[in-house]
Coordinates of C-alpha atoms and ligand atoms in Angstrom, one line a residue:
X244 CA -276.8 -12.6 54.4
X245 CA -273.1 -12.1 54.0
X246 CA -272.3 -10.1 50.8
X247 CA -270.2 -12.9 49.4
X248 CA -273.2 -15.3 49.7
X249 CA -275.3 -12.8 47.8
X250 CA -272.7 -12.5 45.1
X251 CA -272.6 -16.3 44.8
X252 CA -276.4 -16.6 44.7
X253 CA -276.5 -13.8 42.0
X254 CA -274.0 -15.8 39.9
X255 CA -276.0 -19.0 40.3
X256 CA -279.2 -17.2 39.1
X257 CA -277.6 -16.7 35.6
X258 CA -274.5 -18.8 35.1
X259 CA -271.8 -17.0 33.0
X260 CA -269.1 -18.7 31.0
X261 CA -265.8 -18.1 32.8
X262 CA -262.6 -19.1 31.2
X263 CA -259.7 -20.3 33.3
X264 CA -256.3 -20.3 31.4
X265 CA -254.3 -21.9 34.3
X266 CA -256.2 -25.2 34.1
X267 CA -253.4 -27.5 35.4
X268 CA -252.9 -25.3 38.5
X269 CA -254.2 -27.4 41.3
X270 CA -256.0 -24.7 43.4
X271 CA -257.6 -23.4 40.2
X272 CA -258.8 -26.9 39.3
X273 CA -260.2 -27.5 42.8
X274 CA -262.0 -24.2 42.6
X275 CA -263.4 -25.1 39.1
X276 CA -264.7 -28.4 40.6
X277 CA -266.6 -26.5 43.4
X278 CA -267.9 -23.9 41.0
X279 CA -269.3 -26.6 38.7
X280 CA -270.7 -28.6 41.6
X281 CA -272.5 -25.6 43.0
X282 CA -273.5 -24.3 39.5
X283 CA -271.9 -20.9 40.2
X284 CA -270.7 -20.5 36.6
X285 CA -270.0 -22.5 33.4
X286 CA -266.3 -23.2 33.2
X287 CA -264.0 -23.3 30.2
X288 CA -260.6 -24.8 30.7
X289 CA -257.7 -24.1 28.3
X290 CA -255.3 -27.0 27.8
X291 CA -255.2 -30.7 27.1
X292 CA -258.5 -32.3 28.1
X293 CA -257.0 -35.7 28.9
X294 CA -254.1 -34.2 31.0
X295 CA -256.6 -32.0 32.9
X296 CA -259.0 -34.8 33.6
X297 CA -256.4 -37.2 34.8
X298 CA -255.1 -34.5 37.2
X299 CA -258.7 -34.0 38.4
X300 CA -259.2 -37.7 38.8
X301 CA -256.1 -38.0 41.0
X302 CA -257.6 -35.3 43.3
X303 CA -261.1 -36.8 43.2
X304 CA -262.5 -33.7 41.4
X305 CA -265.5 -35.4 39.8
X306 CA -267.2 -32.3 38.5
X307 CA -264.3 -31.0 36.3
X308 CA -265.5 -33.3 33.5
X309 CA -268.5 -31.0 33.1
X310 CA -266.3 -28.1 32.0
X311 CA -265.8 -27.2 28.4
X312 CA -262.2 -27.6 27.0
X313 CA -260.2 -25.9 24.4
X314 CA -256.7 -27.0 23.5
X315 CA -254.8 -24.3 21.5
X316 CA -252.3 -27.0 20.3
X317 CA -254.8 -29.3 18.7
X318 CA -258.1 -27.3 18.2
X319 CA -258.8 -24.9 15.3
X320 CA -258.1 -21.5 16.7
X321 CA -257.7 -19.7 13.4
X322 CA -260.5 -17.3 14.1
X323 CA -258.8 -16.1 17.3
X324 CA -255.4 -15.8 15.4
X325 CA -257.1 -13.6 12.8
X326 CA -258.9 -11.5 15.5
X327 CA -255.6 -10.9 17.4
X328 CA -253.9 -10.0 14.1
X329 CA -256.7 -7.6 13.2
X330 CA -256.6 -6.0 16.7
X331 CA -252.8 -5.6 16.9
X332 CA -251.6 -5.2 13.3
X333 CA -251.6 -1.4 13.7
X334 CA -249.2 -1.9 16.6
X335 CA -246.9 -3.8 14.4
X336 CA -248.0 -7.4 15.1
X337 CA -247.3 -9.8 12.3
X338 CA -249.4 -12.9 11.4
X339 CA -246.6 -15.2 12.7
X340 CA -246.6 -13.4 16.0
X341 CA -250.4 -13.6 16.2
X342 CA -250.2 -17.4 15.5
X343 CA -247.7 -17.8 18.4
X344 CA -249.4 -15.5 20.9
X345 CA -252.9 -16.9 20.3
X346 CA -251.7 -20.2 21.7
X347 CA -250.7 -18.6 24.9
X348 CA -253.7 -19.4 27.3
X349 CA -253.7 -15.9 28.7
X350 CA -254.1 -14.4 25.3
X351 CA -256.5 -17.1 24.1
X352 CA -258.8 -16.4 27.1
X353 CA -259.1 -12.7 26.2
X354 CA -259.6 -13.5 22.5
X355 CA -262.5 -15.9 23.5
X356 CA -264.1 -13.1 25.4
X357 CA -263.6 -10.6 22.6
X358 CA -265.1 -13.1 20.1
X359 CA -268.2 -13.6 22.4
X360 CA -267.3 -17.2 23.2
X361 CA -266.7 -16.5 26.9
X362 CA -268.1 -13.9 29.4
X363 CA -265.1 -13.4 31.8
X364 CA -261.7 -14.7 32.7
X365 CA -259.8 -15.3 36.0
X366 CA -256.1 -16.1 36.2
X367 CA -253.1 -15.2 38.3
X368 CA -252.6 -18.2 40.6
X369 CA -249.6 -19.0 38.5
X370 CA -248.9 -15.8 36.5
X371 CA -247.8 -12.4 37.5
X372 CA -250.2 -9.4 37.5
X373 CA -248.4 -7.9 34.5
X374 CA -248.7 -11.1 32.4
X375 CA -252.4 -11.4 33.2
X376 CA -253.2 -7.8 32.5
X377 CA -251.2 -7.1 29.4
X378 CA -253.3 -9.3 27.0
X379 CA -256.5 -7.9 28.6
X380 CA -255.4 -4.3 28.1
X381 CA -254.4 -5.1 24.5
X382 CA -257.5 -7.2 23.5
X383 CA -260.4 -6.3 25.7
X384 CA -259.5 -2.7 26.4
X385 CA -261.4 -0.3 28.6
X386 CA -265.2 0.6 28.8
X387 CA -266.4 3.6 26.8
X388 CA -265.6 6.8 28.7
X389 CA -262.9 5.1 30.8
X390 CA -259.2 5.3 29.8
X391 CA -257.6 3.2 32.6
X392 CA -258.2 -0.1 34.3
X393 CA -257.7 -0.1 38.0
X394 CA -257.8 -2.7 40.8
X395 CA -260.2 -2.6 43.8
X396 CA -260.5 -4.7 46.9
X397 CA -263.6 -5.4 48.9
X398 CA -262.3 -5.1 52.4
X399 CA -264.5 -6.9 55.0
X400 CA -263.0 -5.4 58.2
X401 CA -263.9 -6.5 61.7
X402 CA -264.8 -2.9 62.7
X403 CA -268.5 -2.3 61.9
X404 CA -268.3 1.2 63.3
X405 CA -266.4 2.3 60.1
X406 CA -267.4 2.2 56.5
X407 CA -270.5 0.3 55.5
X408 CA -270.8 -1.8 58.6
X409 CA -267.1 -2.6 58.3
X410 CA -267.1 -3.0 54.5
X411 CA -264.9 -0.8 52.3
X412 CA -263.8 -0.6 48.7
X413 CA -260.1 0.2 48.5
X414 CA -258.6 1.3 45.1
X415 CA -256.3 1.4 43.2
X416 CA -254.3 -1.3 45.0
X417 CA -253.1 -3.3 41.9
X418 CA -252.5 -1.6 38.6
X419 CA -251.5 2.1 38.1
X420 CA -248.2 3.0 39.8
X421 CA -248.6 6.7 39.6
X422 CA -252.0 7.9 38.2
X423 CA -252.4 11.5 37.1
X424 CA -255.2 13.7 38.6
X425 CA -257.6 12.9 35.8
X426 CA -256.7 9.1 36.1
X427 CA -257.2 9.3 39.9
X428 CA -260.7 10.8 39.2
X429 CA -261.5 7.9 36.9
X430 CA -260.4 5.5 39.6
X431 CA -262.8 7.2 41.9
X432 CA -265.7 6.9 39.4
X433 CA -264.9 3.2 38.7
X434 CA -264.6 2.4 42.4
X435 CA -267.9 4.1 43.1
X436 CA -269.5 1.9 40.5
X437 CA -267.9 -1.2 41.9
X438 CA -269.2 -0.3 45.4
X439 CA -272.7 0.2 44.0
X440 CA -272.9 -2.6 41.5
X441 CA -271.1 -5.3 43.4
X442 CA -271.5 -4.4 47.1
X443 CA -274.9 -2.7 46.8
X444 CA -273.9 0.3 48.9
X445 CA -274.3 4.0 48.2
X446 CA -270.7 5.1 47.5
X447 CA -269.2 7.8 49.7
X448 CA -265.8 8.3 48.2
X449 CA -262.8 9.8 50.0
X450 CA -259.7 10.8 48.0
X451 CA -256.9 10.2 50.5
X452 CA -253.8 12.1 51.2
X453 CA -251.4 13.0 54.0
X454 CA -253.3 16.3 54.2
X455 CA -256.9 17.3 55.1
X456 CA -258.4 20.3 53.4
X457 CA -255.2 22.3 53.0
X458 CA -253.5 21.2 56.3
X459 CA -250.4 20.7 54.2
X460 CA -249.2 22.2 50.9
X461 CA -247.4 20.0 48.4
X462 CA -247.7 19.1 44.7
X463 CA -248.8 15.5 45.8
X464 CA -251.7 17.1 47.7
X465 CA -252.5 19.3 44.7
X466 CA -252.9 16.2 42.5
X467 CA -255.5 14.8 44.9
X468 CA -257.5 18.1 45.1
X469 CA -257.4 18.3 41.3
X470 CA -258.7 14.8 41.1
X471 CA -261.6 15.6 43.4
X472 CA -262.6 18.5 41.0
X473 CA -262.4 16.2 38.0
X474 CA -264.5 13.5 39.6
X475 CA -267.1 16.1 40.7
X476 CA -267.2 17.5 37.2
X477 CA -267.6 14.1 35.6
X478 CA -270.4 13.1 38.0
X479 CA -271.9 15.9 40.0
X480 CA -274.2 13.5 41.8
X481 CA -271.3 11.4 43.2
X482 CA -270.6 11.8 46.9
X483 CA -266.9 12.5 46.8
X484 CA -264.6 14.7 48.8
X485 CA -260.9 15.3 49.5
X486 CA -258.2 15.7 50.1
X487 CA -258.7 13.8 53.3
X488 CA -256.4 11.9 55.7
X489 CA -257.5 8.4 56.4
X490 CA -258.8 9.2 59.9
X491 CA -260.8 12.2 58.7
X492 CA -262.3 10.0 56.0
X493 CA -263.6 7.2 58.2
X494 CA -263.8 8.4 61.8
X495 CA -266.9 10.5 62.3
X496 CA -265.5 12.7 65.1
X497 CA -262.3 13.3 63.3
X498 CA -264.1 14.0 60.0
X499 CA -266.3 16.6 61.8
X500 CA -263.4 18.4 63.4
X501 CA -260.9 18.3 60.4
X502 CA -263.3 18.6 57.5
X503 CA -266.5 20.4 58.8
X504 CA -269.2 20.7 56.1
X505 CA -267.8 17.7 54.1
X506 CA -270.6 15.5 52.7
X507 CA -268.6 12.3 53.4
X508 CA -265.8 13.0 55.9
X509 CA -266.0 10.4 58.7
X510 CA -268.4 8.2 56.7
X511 CA -266.5 7.2 53.7
X512 CA -266.9 3.6 52.4
X513 CA -264.8 4.0 49.2
X514 CA -261.1 4.9 49.8
X515 CA -259.1 6.1 46.8
X516 CA -255.4 6.1 47.4
X517 CA -253.1 8.7 45.7
X518 CA -250.8 6.1 44.1
X519 CA -250.1 2.4 44.0
X520 CA -247.5 2.4 46.7
X521 CA -249.9 3.7 49.3
X522 CA -252.9 1.6 48.0
X523 CA -251.0 -1.7 47.8
X524 CA -249.3 -1.2 51.1
X525 CA -252.5 -0.1 52.9
X526 CA -254.6 -3.1 51.7
X527 CA -252.0 -5.6 52.7
X528 CA -251.4 -4.0 56.1
X529 CA -255.1 -3.7 56.9
X530 CA -255.6 -7.3 55.8
X531 CA -252.8 -8.8 57.9
X532 CA -252.9 -6.7 61.0
X533 CA -256.7 -6.4 61.5
X534 CA -257.8 -9.8 60.3
X535 CA -259.7 -8.3 57.4
X536 CA -261.0 -10.4 54.5
X537 CA -259.6 -8.8 51.4
X538 CA -261.3 -9.9 48.1
X539 CA -259.6 -8.8 44.9
X540 CA -258.1 -7.3 43.0
X541 CA -261.3 -6.7 41.2
X542 CA -260.4 -5.1 37.9
X543 CA -262.7 -2.2 37.1
X544 CA -263.0 -0.2 33.9
X545 CA -262.4 -3.1 31.6
X546 CA -264.9 -3.6 28.7
X547 CA -265.4 -7.2 29.9
X548 CA -264.4 -8.8 33.2
X549 CA -260.9 -10.1 33.6
X550 CA -259.6 -10.6 37.1
X551 CA -256.2 -11.3 38.6
X552 CA -255.5 -13.5 41.6
X553 CA -252.7 -13.1 44.0
X554 CA -250.2 -16.1 43.6
X555 CA -250.7 -16.8 47.3
X556 CA -254.5 -17.3 46.8
X557 CA -256.5 -20.1 48.4
X558 CA -259.1 -22.3 46.6
X559 CA -261.8 -20.3 48.4
X560 CA -260.4 -17.0 47.1
X561 CA -260.6 -18.4 43.6
X562 CA -264.2 -19.6 44.0
X563 CA -265.1 -16.1 45.3
X564 CA -263.3 -14.4 42.5
X565 CA -265.1 -16.6 39.9
X566 CA -268.4 -15.5 41.4
X567 CA -267.4 -11.9 41.3
X568 CA -266.2 -12.2 37.7
X569 CA -269.6 -13.7 36.8
X570 CA -271.4 -10.9 38.6
X571 CA -269.4 -8.3 36.6
X572 CA -270.2 -10.2 33.4
X573 CA -273.9 -10.0 34.2
X574 CA -273.8 -6.2 34.3
Ligands
ACO140 N1 -255.5 0.5 31.8 C1 -255.8 0.3 30.5 N2 -254.8 0.0 29.6 C2 -253.5 0.1 30.1 C3 -253.2 0.4 31.4 C4 -254.3 0.6 32.3 N3 -254.1 0.9 33.6 N4 -251.9 0.4 31.6 C5 -251.4 0.0 30.3 N5 -252.4 -0.1 29.5 C6 -252.3 -0.4 28.0 C7 -251.4 0.5 27.3 O1 -252.3 1.6 26.8 C8 -250.9 -0.3 26.2 O2 -251.9 -0.5 25.2 P1 -251.4 -0.6 23.6 O3 -250.4 -1.7 23.5 O4 -252.7 -0.9 22.9 O5 -250.9 0.8 23.3 C9 -250.7 -1.7 26.8 O6 -251.6 -1.7 28.0 C10 -249.3 -1.9 27.3 O7 -248.9 -0.7 28.0 P2 -247.5 -0.5 28.7 O8 -247.4 0.9 29.2 O9 -246.4 -1.1 27.8 O10 -247.8 -1.4 29.9 P3 -246.9 -2.5 30.6 O11 -247.2 -3.7 29.9 O12 -245.5 -2.1 30.7 O13 -247.5 -2.4 32.0 C11 -248.8 -3.2 33.8 C12 -248.8 -2.6 32.4 C13 -248.1 -4.5 33.7 C14 -250.1 -3.5 34.4 C15 -248.0 -2.2 34.7 O14 -248.8 -1.0 34.8 C16 -247.7 -2.8 36.0 O15 -246.8 -3.5 36.2 N6 -248.5 -2.4 37.1 C17 -248.2 -2.8 38.4 C18 -248.8 -4.2 38.6 C19 -248.4 -4.7 39.9 O16 -247.3 -5.2 40.0 N7 -249.3 -4.6 41.0 C20 -249.0 -5.0 42.3 C21 -249.2 -6.4 42.5 S1 -250.9 -6.8 42.5 C22 -251.3 -7.2 44.1 O17 -250.6 -7.1 45.0 C23 -252.7 -7.5 44.3

């Protein structure tokens, strides 16, 4: 069975409460209708119930009525205002600011998760990555032992001879512009967990560079070799190696010749990029040029799941990401 079908089936086995702050965005509403029809998750829509339902009616989205609704303009959200104030007062937030911000659906969604009233959030069809991530960073924060959130993609490539029968995890392609060596190591650990927990594969992590095992000397290469050491120290059982060029990471013959003795060279299924420029460019090029299905960004390292969509996403992308968010919430 295709991995995405498995992820949807897993979500259906234990429906999680997923909050959608962009409730009048039409692709989001169509996705919510499918998710409710197929019982993939319980949906919470933020906004005016009447306005949302009349929009749904115009589009013949009959299942949207089965969602839960919260309207920050008319419902009592005082407990969320207080929570936001308590969480952010040490950063200088006033009660007046908390009252205003808690009405922002992107903030309210995170506050609902923090309060235990929702299990995960998906947004980004309308809002930028920064606007989706900032409230999540401020309110939900990272998992214990992790200091940065990063963004991974499941890359379903048409080349079964590479990766895990064509499947790769690419990271960080979405969040951290220029991670330090220790942050890069954290991205490797989080990506390995995503590969294992979400894709069910044994992670073989390659830390990518323009150099393989000392073929070039540069401070950018040093950052990657330092990150490999940090990742190995943090998890001695993790199959991780670097620095590796992309061909040495995924092509068995090249891996053998450029990195003999490596435990993953030529077989990597998790590719960790040295910075956001390379990660973001790589995933978009692979997606467009090779006809790869790229699912993400899947945010990893957050204490509870919040995921961001590309503004160019399709209804199907949103349904898949709701299922992925629900899977993360079940962990
Ligand atoms: N993980 C966890 N927390 C973080 C992270 C992180 N990676 N980055 C910032 N934070 C926290 C900070 O610690 C801070 O917390 P505090 O207020 O409690 O002290 C808070 O978030 C705000 O930090 P800033 O440094 O002010 O972060 P800023 O809001 O400026 O930027 C952002 C964060 C928006 C995510 C920035 O890193 C960014 O723009 N990244 C690039 C996003 C992007 O454009 N990606 C490409 C498009 S996505 C795509 O193509 C799929």
